Each structure stands twice: as structure tokens, then as C-alpha cells.
Amino acid sequence: MKLAVVATTPDVHKPSPVALLSGSLEEKLRKAAEFGCDGVELMPIEPAKIDVAGLRKMLGQHGLEAAAIASGALADGAGLTLLAADHAVAEQAQERLWLLIELAAAVGAPVVTIGGFRGRLAAVADGHGRDRLIQALQAAAAYAAPRHVRLAIEPLNRYESDNVITCEEGLELLDEIGHAHVGLLIDLFHANIEEPSITESIAQVAAAGRLWHVHLGDSNRLAPGWGHIDFGAVVAALRDVGYTGYLSGELLPQPTPDAAARQTIHFMRQFMPPANKARSP
Ligand code: LER
Ligand code: MN
């Protein structure tokens, strides 16, 4: 298992409510490495404006992986969602998703996350929102597969979404999509609100072979340790199912974006020491 935090790329000019780390991209990556991250989940808004070669080089210089590419800023910052009422906007959203997939392939990120970027079924007046969502995700999966990128659908709590609220609903959607390159992302903040048992949901999604990414956030969406989720039990459940992917801090940047990132990594490291500092046999 590896640790990351979410950070916006330089093309994002409006602060994201859930991204961490402050300063230039170089400063963000330096701090991520200093705090002990294995990778960074990158949150872009206009991927075409990113200096991809420079980004790759900077990640390498700091010994960091691209843990994932997040789509959240497309919805929050640009109003682009797959279920937008205006078809032209939905089409623009889908085209932007292609660019996120290309960015993921270019920087070696294994997944593109899809949470609020789905949009709301209520926005689709003709009642065919679910079909539209499934078709959009099938097309995206077909684009992602040959690029060795996978899509991680994120169940979101009922106050933020009207579709895919629980992991069970997520697995149902995956069945309908029917594509091997689409799996789930469990965000512990949302799971704490909606899942009957976080650890059982981890086991259920992993048993389906679809647990591909995890977002860290405590019960109050502060950094782990500042709320009441039992992260020791979560890490034990992830270890039990053989999860080897990322746990990525995506949470409120309080009291500061850097303090929240530092707390996330320091608190989680007590349950999962870094590979090179593992206990001797
Ligand atoms: C938003 O609450 C969230 O968790 C993001 O990952 C999805 O856009
Ligand atoms: Mn999330």
C-alpha cells in the first residue's frame, strides 16, 4: 500500500475544496516528498495546458509516482459533468475526460477518478440519465484500455450526488457498464456516511476484484486522526484483501493545505511504514 495526497496542477487557478499542498508545482512536490508521500494524485482542469515532460521530470526528481489523475476540478472549477443538462457541455466534459486519460497514460498514473464529474441524474430531463452515464463511461473505458489506464468510479454521499451513493450501487453500475477497465474508488469520508460497514464494503469491492483506489479523509473531512474513523481497522481490512494501491488524502485543506497533508501522511504511517523503513525480519 502506498500513500499520496491530492494536489492541483498549475492550470488550476481556483483553489479546490479538497486539494492539499501550497505553492508552485515544484514546491508542492518537494513538500509531498518531504512529508513521506509515495505519490501525488494530480488534479488538473485544462490538461492541454500542462507541461507534461516537465511534470514527469519533476515527479522523478522527487521520487514520486503519479498516484491518480482526479476529475473533480472539471466539475467544481469548470462546471463540466458527464450528465450536464446541456448536451454541448456534456460533450465537452467527455472530451476533457479523454485528455485526463491521455495525461494519466503520459505520467504513468494507473487510474482516472470519476466522482462529482459524473453529475446528477436529476439534470437529465428525459429520464435517460443512467443510460447516458453508462454509455459515456463505456466510451471512456474503451479509450482508456489501450492506454493502460483504468477508470475508478467513486461512490459519493447523498448530499453530493444522486447516483452511486454506496459501494453496492457502484458494483451494480460496473455490471451494467461491463468493461474490465472500470472499477471503484472508496472515499472513506463518503463511506463513513453511507456504508453500513466500511471494512465489509472494502471486502466486498475487493472480492469483486474492483478496488482500485482509496481516498483518505476523516469523518469530518479533516486529515486522518482529527475525526473518528478507525483508520487502523481500515488499513487492516485493506491488508487482509491484499490491496496494494494508493491511499490518497483528499480532504479539507485545514488548518492549512500543508499541515493537513503532513498530518495525513504522519498519521497513516503509524499503520503502514514505508517499504524502505519496514521492520527487519
Ligand atoms: C468530492 O466529495 C470527492 O470526494 C471527489 O473525489 C469527487 O469529485
Ligand atoms: Mn473523493
PDB file of C-alpha atoms in Angstrom, residues 9-210:
ATOM      1  CA  THR A   9      -1.689  21.223 -11.230  1.00  0.00           C
ATOM      2  CA  PRO A  10      -0.649  24.766 -12.345  1.00  0.00           C
ATOM      3  CA  ASP A  11      -3.548  25.046 -14.826  1.00  0.00           C
ATOM      4  CA  VAL A  12      -5.991  25.173 -11.857  1.00  0.00           C
ATOM      5  CA  HIS A  13      -6.388  28.756 -10.689  1.00  0.00           C
ATOM      6  CA  LYS A  14      -9.297  28.442  -8.240  1.00  0.00           C
ATOM      7  CA  PRO A  15      -8.490  26.560  -5.006  1.00  0.00           C
ATOM      8  CA  SER A  16     -10.135  23.142  -4.816  1.00  0.00           C
ATOM      9  CA  PRO A  17     -12.094  22.455  -1.623  1.00  0.00           C
ATOM     10  CA  VAL A  18     -10.325  19.103  -1.206  1.00  0.00           C
ATOM     11  CA  ALA A  19      -6.783  19.526  -2.578  1.00  0.00           C
ATOM     12  CA  LEU A  20      -3.712  19.823  -0.351  1.00  0.00           C
ATOM     13  CA  LEU A  21      -0.239  21.379  -0.503  1.00  0.00           C
ATOM     14  CA  SER A  22       0.539  25.036  -1.283  1.00  0.00           C
ATOM     15  CA  GLY A  23       2.920  26.858  -3.583  1.00  0.00           C
ATOM     16  CA  SER A  24       4.194  26.180  -7.080  1.00  0.00           C
ATOM     17  CA  LEU A  25       4.079  22.653  -8.503  1.00  0.00           C
ATOM     18  CA  GLU A  26       7.755  22.283  -7.622  1.00  0.00           C
ATOM     19  CA  GLU A  27       7.064  23.340  -4.020  1.00  0.00           C
ATOM     20  CA  LYS A  28       4.069  21.025  -3.756  1.00  0.00           C
ATOM     21  CA  LEU A  29       6.075  18.036  -4.964  1.00  0.00           C
ATOM     22  CA  ARG A  30       9.009  18.894  -2.705  1.00  0.00           C
ATOM     23  CA  LYS A  31       6.679  19.035   0.306  1.00  0.00           C
ATOM     24  CA  ALA A  32       4.917  15.799  -0.692  1.00  0.00           C
ATOM     25  CA  ALA A  33       8.277  14.014  -0.791  1.00  0.00           C
ATOM     26  CA  GLU A  34       9.404  15.642   2.466  1.00  0.00           C
ATOM     27  CA  PHE A  35       6.208  14.551   4.251  1.00  0.00           C
ATOM     28  CA  GLY A  36       6.781  10.958   3.097  1.00  0.00           C
ATOM     29  CA  CYS A  37       4.343  10.543   0.198  1.00  0.00           C
ATOM     30  CA  ASP A  38       4.981   7.767  -2.323  1.00  0.00           C
ATOM     31  CA  GLY A  39       2.989   9.630  -4.948  1.00  0.00           C
ATOM     32  CA  VAL A  40       0.717  12.572  -5.684  1.00  0.00           C
ATOM     33  CA  GLU A  41      -2.811  12.434  -7.065  1.00  0.00           C
ATOM     34  CA  LEU A  42      -2.844  15.191  -9.656  1.00  0.00           C
ATOM     35  CA  MET A  43      -5.979  17.309 -10.108  1.00  0.00           C
ATOM     36  CA  PRO A  44      -5.950  19.247 -13.394  1.00  0.00           C
ATOM     37  CA  ILE A  45      -8.624  21.314 -15.094  1.00  0.00           C
ATOM     38  CA  GLU A  46      -7.092  22.039 -18.503  1.00  0.00           C
ATOM     39  CA  PRO A  47      -4.716  19.130 -19.142  1.00  0.00           C
ATOM     40  CA  ALA A  48      -3.743  20.547 -22.542  1.00  0.00           C
ATOM     41  CA  LYS A  49      -2.007  23.447 -20.756  1.00  0.00           C
ATOM     42  CA  ILE A  50       0.225  21.180 -18.648  1.00  0.00           C
ATOM     43  CA  ASP A  51       3.916  20.829 -19.438  1.00  0.00           C
ATOM     44  CA  VAL A  52       3.802  17.022 -19.276  1.00  0.00           C
ATOM     45  CA  ALA A  53       7.522  16.452 -19.856  1.00  0.00           C
ATOM     46  CA  GLY A  54       8.331  18.956 -17.088  1.00  0.00           C
ATOM     47  CA  LEU A  55       5.821  17.309 -14.770  1.00  0.00           C
ATOM     48  CA  ARG A  56       7.284  13.860 -15.360  1.00  0.00           C
ATOM     49  CA  LYS A  57      10.772  15.159 -14.766  1.00  0.00           C
ATOM     50  CA  MET A  58       9.756  16.901 -11.528  1.00  0.00           C
ATOM     51  CA  LEU A  59       7.965  13.782 -10.241  1.00  0.00           C
ATOM     52  CA  GLY A  60      11.104  11.747 -10.957  1.00  0.00           C
ATOM     53  CA  GLN A  61      13.372  14.287  -9.256  1.00  0.00           C
ATOM     54  CA  HIS A  62      11.305  13.989  -6.082  1.00  0.00           C
ATOM     55  CA  GLY A  63      10.976  10.199  -6.272  1.00  0.00           C
ATOM     56  CA  LEU A  64       7.188  10.456  -6.577  1.00  0.00           C
ATOM     57  CA  GLU A  65       4.688   8.499  -8.661  1.00  0.00           C
ATOM     58  CA  ALA A  66       1.528   9.906 -10.212  1.00  0.00           C
ATOM     59  CA  ALA A  67      -0.916   8.069  -7.959  1.00  0.00           C
ATOM     60  CA  ALA A  68      -4.002   9.008  -9.994  1.00  0.00           C
ATOM     61  CA  ILE A  69      -5.492  11.741 -12.126  1.00  0.00           C
ATOM     62  CA  ALA A  70      -8.537  13.322 -10.480  1.00  0.00           C
ATOM     63  CA  SER A  71     -11.505  14.667 -12.439  1.00  0.00           C
ATOM     64  CA  GLY A  72     -13.002  16.630  -9.509  1.00  0.00           C
ATOM     65  CA  ALA A  73     -11.835  20.074 -10.678  1.00  0.00           C
ATOM     66  CA  LEU A  74     -13.640  19.655 -14.007  1.00  0.00           C
ATOM     67  CA  ALA A  75     -16.955  19.676 -12.153  1.00  0.00           C
ATOM     68  CA  ASP A  76     -16.063  22.070  -9.309  1.00  0.00           C
ATOM     69  CA  GLY A  77     -13.978  24.515 -11.309  1.00  0.00           C
ATOM     70  CA  ALA A  78     -15.356  24.369 -14.863  1.00  0.00           C
ATOM     71  CA  GLY A  79     -18.943  23.111 -14.461  1.00  0.00           C
ATOM     72  CA  LEU A  80     -18.201  20.167 -16.747  1.00  0.00           C
ATOM     73  CA  THR A  81     -20.068  16.940 -15.936  1.00  0.00           C
ATOM     74  CA  LEU A  82     -20.970  13.866 -17.968  1.00  0.00           C
ATOM     75  CA  LEU A  83     -24.662  14.369 -17.104  1.00  0.00           C
ATOM     76  CA  ALA A  84     -24.821  18.105 -17.823  1.00  0.00           C
ATOM     77  CA  ALA A  85     -28.296  19.188 -18.976  1.00  0.00           C
ATOM     78  CA  ASP A  86     -26.747  20.935 -21.967  1.00  0.00           C
ATOM     79  CA  HIS A  87     -25.530  18.261 -24.402  1.00  0.00           C
ATOM     80  CA  ALA A  88     -22.744  20.527 -25.672  1.00  0.00           C
ATOM     81  CA  VAL A  89     -21.396  20.802 -22.110  1.00  0.00           C
ATOM     82  CA  ALA A  90     -21.650  17.023 -21.583  1.00  0.00           C
ATOM     83  CA  GLU A  91     -19.754  16.521 -24.846  1.00  0.00           C
ATOM     84  CA  GLN A  92     -17.081  18.970 -23.733  1.00  0.00           C
ATOM     85  CA  ALA A  93     -16.858  17.035 -20.444  1.00  0.00           C
ATOM     86  CA  GLN A  94     -16.340  13.778 -22.311  1.00  0.00           C
ATOM     87  CA  GLU A  95     -13.642  15.329 -24.492  1.00  0.00           C
ATOM     88  CA  ARG A  96     -11.899  16.657 -21.372  1.00  0.00           C
ATOM     89  CA  LEU A  97     -12.033  13.141 -19.923  1.00  0.00           C
ATOM     90  CA  TRP A  98     -10.111  11.887 -22.972  1.00  0.00           C
ATOM     91  CA  LEU A  99      -7.413  14.438 -22.113  1.00  0.00           C
ATOM     92  CA  LEU A 100      -7.292  13.246 -18.492  1.00  0.00           C
ATOM     93  CA  ILE A 101      -6.870   9.674 -19.735  1.00  0.00           C
ATOM     94  CA  GLU A 102      -4.051  10.793 -22.057  1.00  0.00           C
ATOM     95  CA  LEU A 103      -2.399  12.650 -19.172  1.00  0.00           C
ATOM     96  CA  ALA A 104      -2.679   9.555 -16.958  1.00  0.00           C
ATOM     97  CA  ALA A 105      -1.013   7.473 -19.672  1.00  0.00           C
ATOM     98  CA  ALA A 106       1.739  10.071 -20.136  1.00  0.00           C
ATOM     99  CA  VAL A 107       2.653  10.267 -16.434  1.00  0.00           C
ATOM    100  CA  GLY A 108       2.036   6.589 -15.625  1.00  0.00           C
ATOM    101  CA  ALA A 109      -0.986   7.150 -13.377  1.00  0.00           C
ATOM    102  CA  PRO A 110      -2.930   3.867 -13.118  1.00  0.00           C
ATOM    103  CA  VAL A 111      -6.381   5.405 -12.674  1.00  0.00           C
ATOM    104  CA  VAL A 112      -8.546   8.395 -13.519  1.00  0.00           C
ATOM    105  CA  THR A 113     -11.043   9.048 -10.724  1.00  0.00           C
ATOM    106  CA  ILE A 114     -14.686   9.793 -11.517  1.00  0.00           C
ATOM    107  CA  GLY A 115     -16.753  11.219  -8.669  1.00  0.00           C
ATOM    108  CA  GLY A 116     -18.622  14.520  -8.866  1.00  0.00           C
ATOM    109  CA  PHE A 117     -17.645  14.677 -12.548  1.00  0.00           C
ATOM    110  CA  ARG A 118     -20.494  12.208 -13.223  1.00  0.00           C
ATOM    111  CA  GLY A 119     -23.004  14.971 -12.494  1.00  0.00           C
ATOM    112  CA  ARG A 120     -26.592  14.431 -11.387  1.00  0.00           C
ATOM    113  CA  LEU A 121     -29.304  12.240 -12.901  1.00  0.00           C
ATOM    114  CA  ALA A 122     -31.785  14.965 -11.904  1.00  0.00           C
ATOM    115  CA  ALA A 123     -30.183  17.232 -14.509  1.00  0.00           C
ATOM    116  CA  VAL A 124     -31.308  14.944 -17.334  1.00  0.00           C
ATOM    117  CA  ALA A 125     -34.873  15.944 -18.164  1.00  0.00           C
ATOM    118  CA  ASP A 126     -35.740  12.968 -20.413  1.00  0.00           C
ATOM    119  CA  GLY A 127     -35.151  10.414 -17.624  1.00  0.00           C
ATOM    120  CA  HIS A 128     -32.390   8.643 -19.577  1.00  0.00           C
ATOM    121  CA  GLY A 129     -29.561   9.878 -17.371  1.00  0.00           C
ATOM    122  CA  ARG A 130     -28.408   6.449 -16.268  1.00  0.00           C
ATOM    123  CA  ASP A 131     -28.201   5.213 -19.876  1.00  0.00           C
ATOM    124  CA  ARG A 132     -26.263   8.337 -20.788  1.00  0.00           C
ATOM    125  CA  LEU A 133     -23.871   7.807 -17.880  1.00  0.00           C
ATOM    126  CA  ILE A 134     -23.309   4.163 -18.784  1.00  0.00           C
ATOM    127  CA  GLN A 135     -22.665   4.998 -22.435  1.00  0.00           C
ATOM    128  CA  ALA A 136     -20.251   7.785 -21.526  1.00  0.00           C
ATOM    129  CA  LEU A 137     -18.319   5.504 -19.173  1.00  0.00           C
ATOM    130  CA  GLN A 138     -18.248   2.648 -21.702  1.00  0.00           C
ATOM    131  CA  ALA A 139     -16.801   5.013 -24.308  1.00  0.00           C
ATOM    132  CA  ALA A 140     -14.253   6.337 -21.806  1.00  0.00           C
ATOM    133  CA  ALA A 141     -13.240   2.799 -20.810  1.00  0.00           C
ATOM    134  CA  ALA A 142     -12.727   1.887 -24.474  1.00  0.00           C
ATOM    135  CA  TYR A 143     -10.482   4.950 -24.824  1.00  0.00           C
ATOM    136  CA  ALA A 144      -8.592   4.180 -21.604  1.00  0.00           C
ATOM    137  CA  ALA A 145      -7.979   0.444 -22.103  1.00  0.00           C
ATOM    138  CA  PRO A 146      -5.414   0.589 -24.929  1.00  0.00           C
ATOM    139  CA  ARG A 147      -3.606   3.339 -22.988  1.00  0.00           C
ATOM    140  CA  HIS A 148      -3.311   1.058 -19.934  1.00  0.00           C
ATOM    141  CA  VAL A 149      -5.391   3.435 -17.837  1.00  0.00           C
ATOM    142  CA  ARG A 150      -8.393   2.418 -15.721  1.00  0.00           C
ATOM    143  CA  LEU A 151     -11.393   4.402 -14.519  1.00  0.00           C
ATOM    144  CA  ALA A 152     -12.245   4.424 -10.804  1.00  0.00           C
ATOM    145  CA  ILE A 153     -15.874   5.320 -10.096  1.00  0.00           C
ATOM    146  CA  GLU A 154     -16.328   6.914  -6.683  1.00  0.00           C
ATOM    147  CA  PRO A 155     -19.485   6.464  -4.603  1.00  0.00           C
ATOM    148  CA  LEU A 156     -20.366   9.881  -3.121  1.00  0.00           C
ATOM    149  CA  ASN A 157     -22.545  10.666  -0.138  1.00  0.00           C
ATOM    150  CA  ARG A 158     -26.220  11.526  -0.692  1.00  0.00           C
ATOM    151  CA  TYR A 159     -25.661  15.268  -0.159  1.00  0.00           C
ATOM    152  CA  GLU A 160     -23.231  15.454  -3.082  1.00  0.00           C
ATOM    153  CA  SER A 161     -24.732  13.023  -5.597  1.00  0.00           C
ATOM    154  CA  ASP A 162     -27.979  11.393  -6.694  1.00  0.00           C
ATOM    155  CA  ASN A 163     -26.242   8.368  -8.240  1.00  0.00           C
ATOM    156  CA  VAL A 164     -23.800   5.752  -6.955  1.00  0.00           C
ATOM    157  CA  ILE A 165     -24.047   6.564  -3.269  1.00  0.00           C
ATOM    158  CA  THR A 166     -22.794   3.198  -1.938  1.00  0.00           C
ATOM    159  CA  CYS A 167     -20.242   0.612  -2.982  1.00  0.00           C
ATOM    160  CA  GLU A 168     -23.054  -1.840  -3.711  1.00  0.00           C
ATOM    161  CA  GLU A 169     -24.593   0.663  -6.151  1.00  0.00           C
ATOM    162  CA  GLY A 170     -21.130   1.141  -7.600  1.00  0.00           C
ATOM    163  CA  LEU A 171     -20.759  -2.582  -8.237  1.00  0.00           C
ATOM    164  CA  GLU A 172     -24.223  -2.633  -9.879  1.00  0.00           C
ATOM    165  CA  LEU A 173     -23.157   0.177 -12.204  1.00  0.00           C
ATOM    166  CA  LEU A 174     -19.959  -1.704 -13.075  1.00  0.00           C
ATOM    167  CA  ASP A 175     -22.055  -4.742 -14.033  1.00  0.00           C
ATOM    168  CA  GLU A 176     -24.101  -2.586 -16.369  1.00  0.00           C
ATOM    169  CA  ILE A 177     -21.013  -0.952 -17.874  1.00  0.00           C
ATOM    170  CA  GLY A 178     -19.478  -4.374 -18.392  1.00  0.00           C
ATOM    171  CA  HIS A 179     -15.916  -3.255 -19.052  1.00  0.00           C
ATOM    172  CA  ALA A 180     -12.811  -4.665 -17.345  1.00  0.00           C
ATOM    173  CA  HIS A 181     -11.193  -1.216 -17.153  1.00  0.00           C
ATOM    174  CA  VAL A 182     -13.815   0.287 -14.843  1.00  0.00           C
ATOM    175  CA  GLY A 183     -13.611  -0.252 -11.076  1.00  0.00           C
ATOM    176  CA  LEU A 184     -14.288   1.603  -7.849  1.00  0.00           C
ATOM    177  CA  LEU A 185     -12.649   4.159  -5.626  1.00  0.00           C
ATOM    178  CA  ILE A 186     -13.659   4.115  -1.959  1.00  0.00           C
ATOM    179  CA  ASP A 187     -13.501   7.565  -0.354  1.00  0.00           C
ATOM    180  CA  LEU A 188     -13.523   6.951   3.393  1.00  0.00           C
ATOM    181  CA  PHE A 189     -15.264  10.257   4.153  1.00  0.00           C
ATOM    182  CA  HIS A 190     -18.216   9.289   1.917  1.00  0.00           C
ATOM    183  CA  ALA A 191     -18.096   5.635   3.005  1.00  0.00           C
ATOM    184  CA  ASN A 192     -18.308   6.676   6.663  1.00  0.00           C
ATOM    185  CA  ILE A 193     -21.625   8.384   5.882  1.00  0.00           C
ATOM    186  CA  GLU A 194     -23.177   5.792   3.574  1.00  0.00           C
ATOM    187  CA  GLU A 195     -21.711   2.308   4.082  1.00  0.00           C
ATOM    188  CA  PRO A 196     -23.201   0.039   6.757  1.00  0.00           C
ATOM    189  CA  SER A 197     -19.631  -1.119   7.474  1.00  0.00           C
ATOM    190  CA  ILE A 198     -16.551   0.396   5.830  1.00  0.00           C
ATOM    191  CA  THR A 199     -14.463  -2.738   6.350  1.00  0.00           C
ATOM    192  CA  GLU A 200     -17.173  -5.025   4.902  1.00  0.00           C
ATOM    193  CA  SER A 201     -17.528  -2.757   1.887  1.00  0.00           C
ATOM    194  CA  ILE A 202     -13.762  -2.925   1.358  1.00  0.00           C
ATOM    195  CA  ALA A 203     -14.015  -6.726   1.447  1.00  0.00           C
ATOM    196  CA  GLN A 204     -16.997  -6.743  -0.946  1.00  0.00           C
ATOM    197  CA  VAL A 205     -15.408  -4.476  -3.561  1.00  0.00           C
ATOM    198  CA  ALA A 206     -12.067  -6.283  -3.305  1.00  0.00           C
ATOM    199  CA  ALA A 207     -13.790  -9.670  -3.685  1.00  0.00           C
ATOM    200  CA  ALA A 208     -15.223  -8.375  -6.960  1.00  0.00           C
ATOM    201  CA  GLY A 209     -11.650  -7.501  -7.994  1.00  0.00           C
ATOM    202  CA  ARG A 210     -12.598  -3.834  -8.381  1.00  0.00           C
TER     203      ARG A 210
END
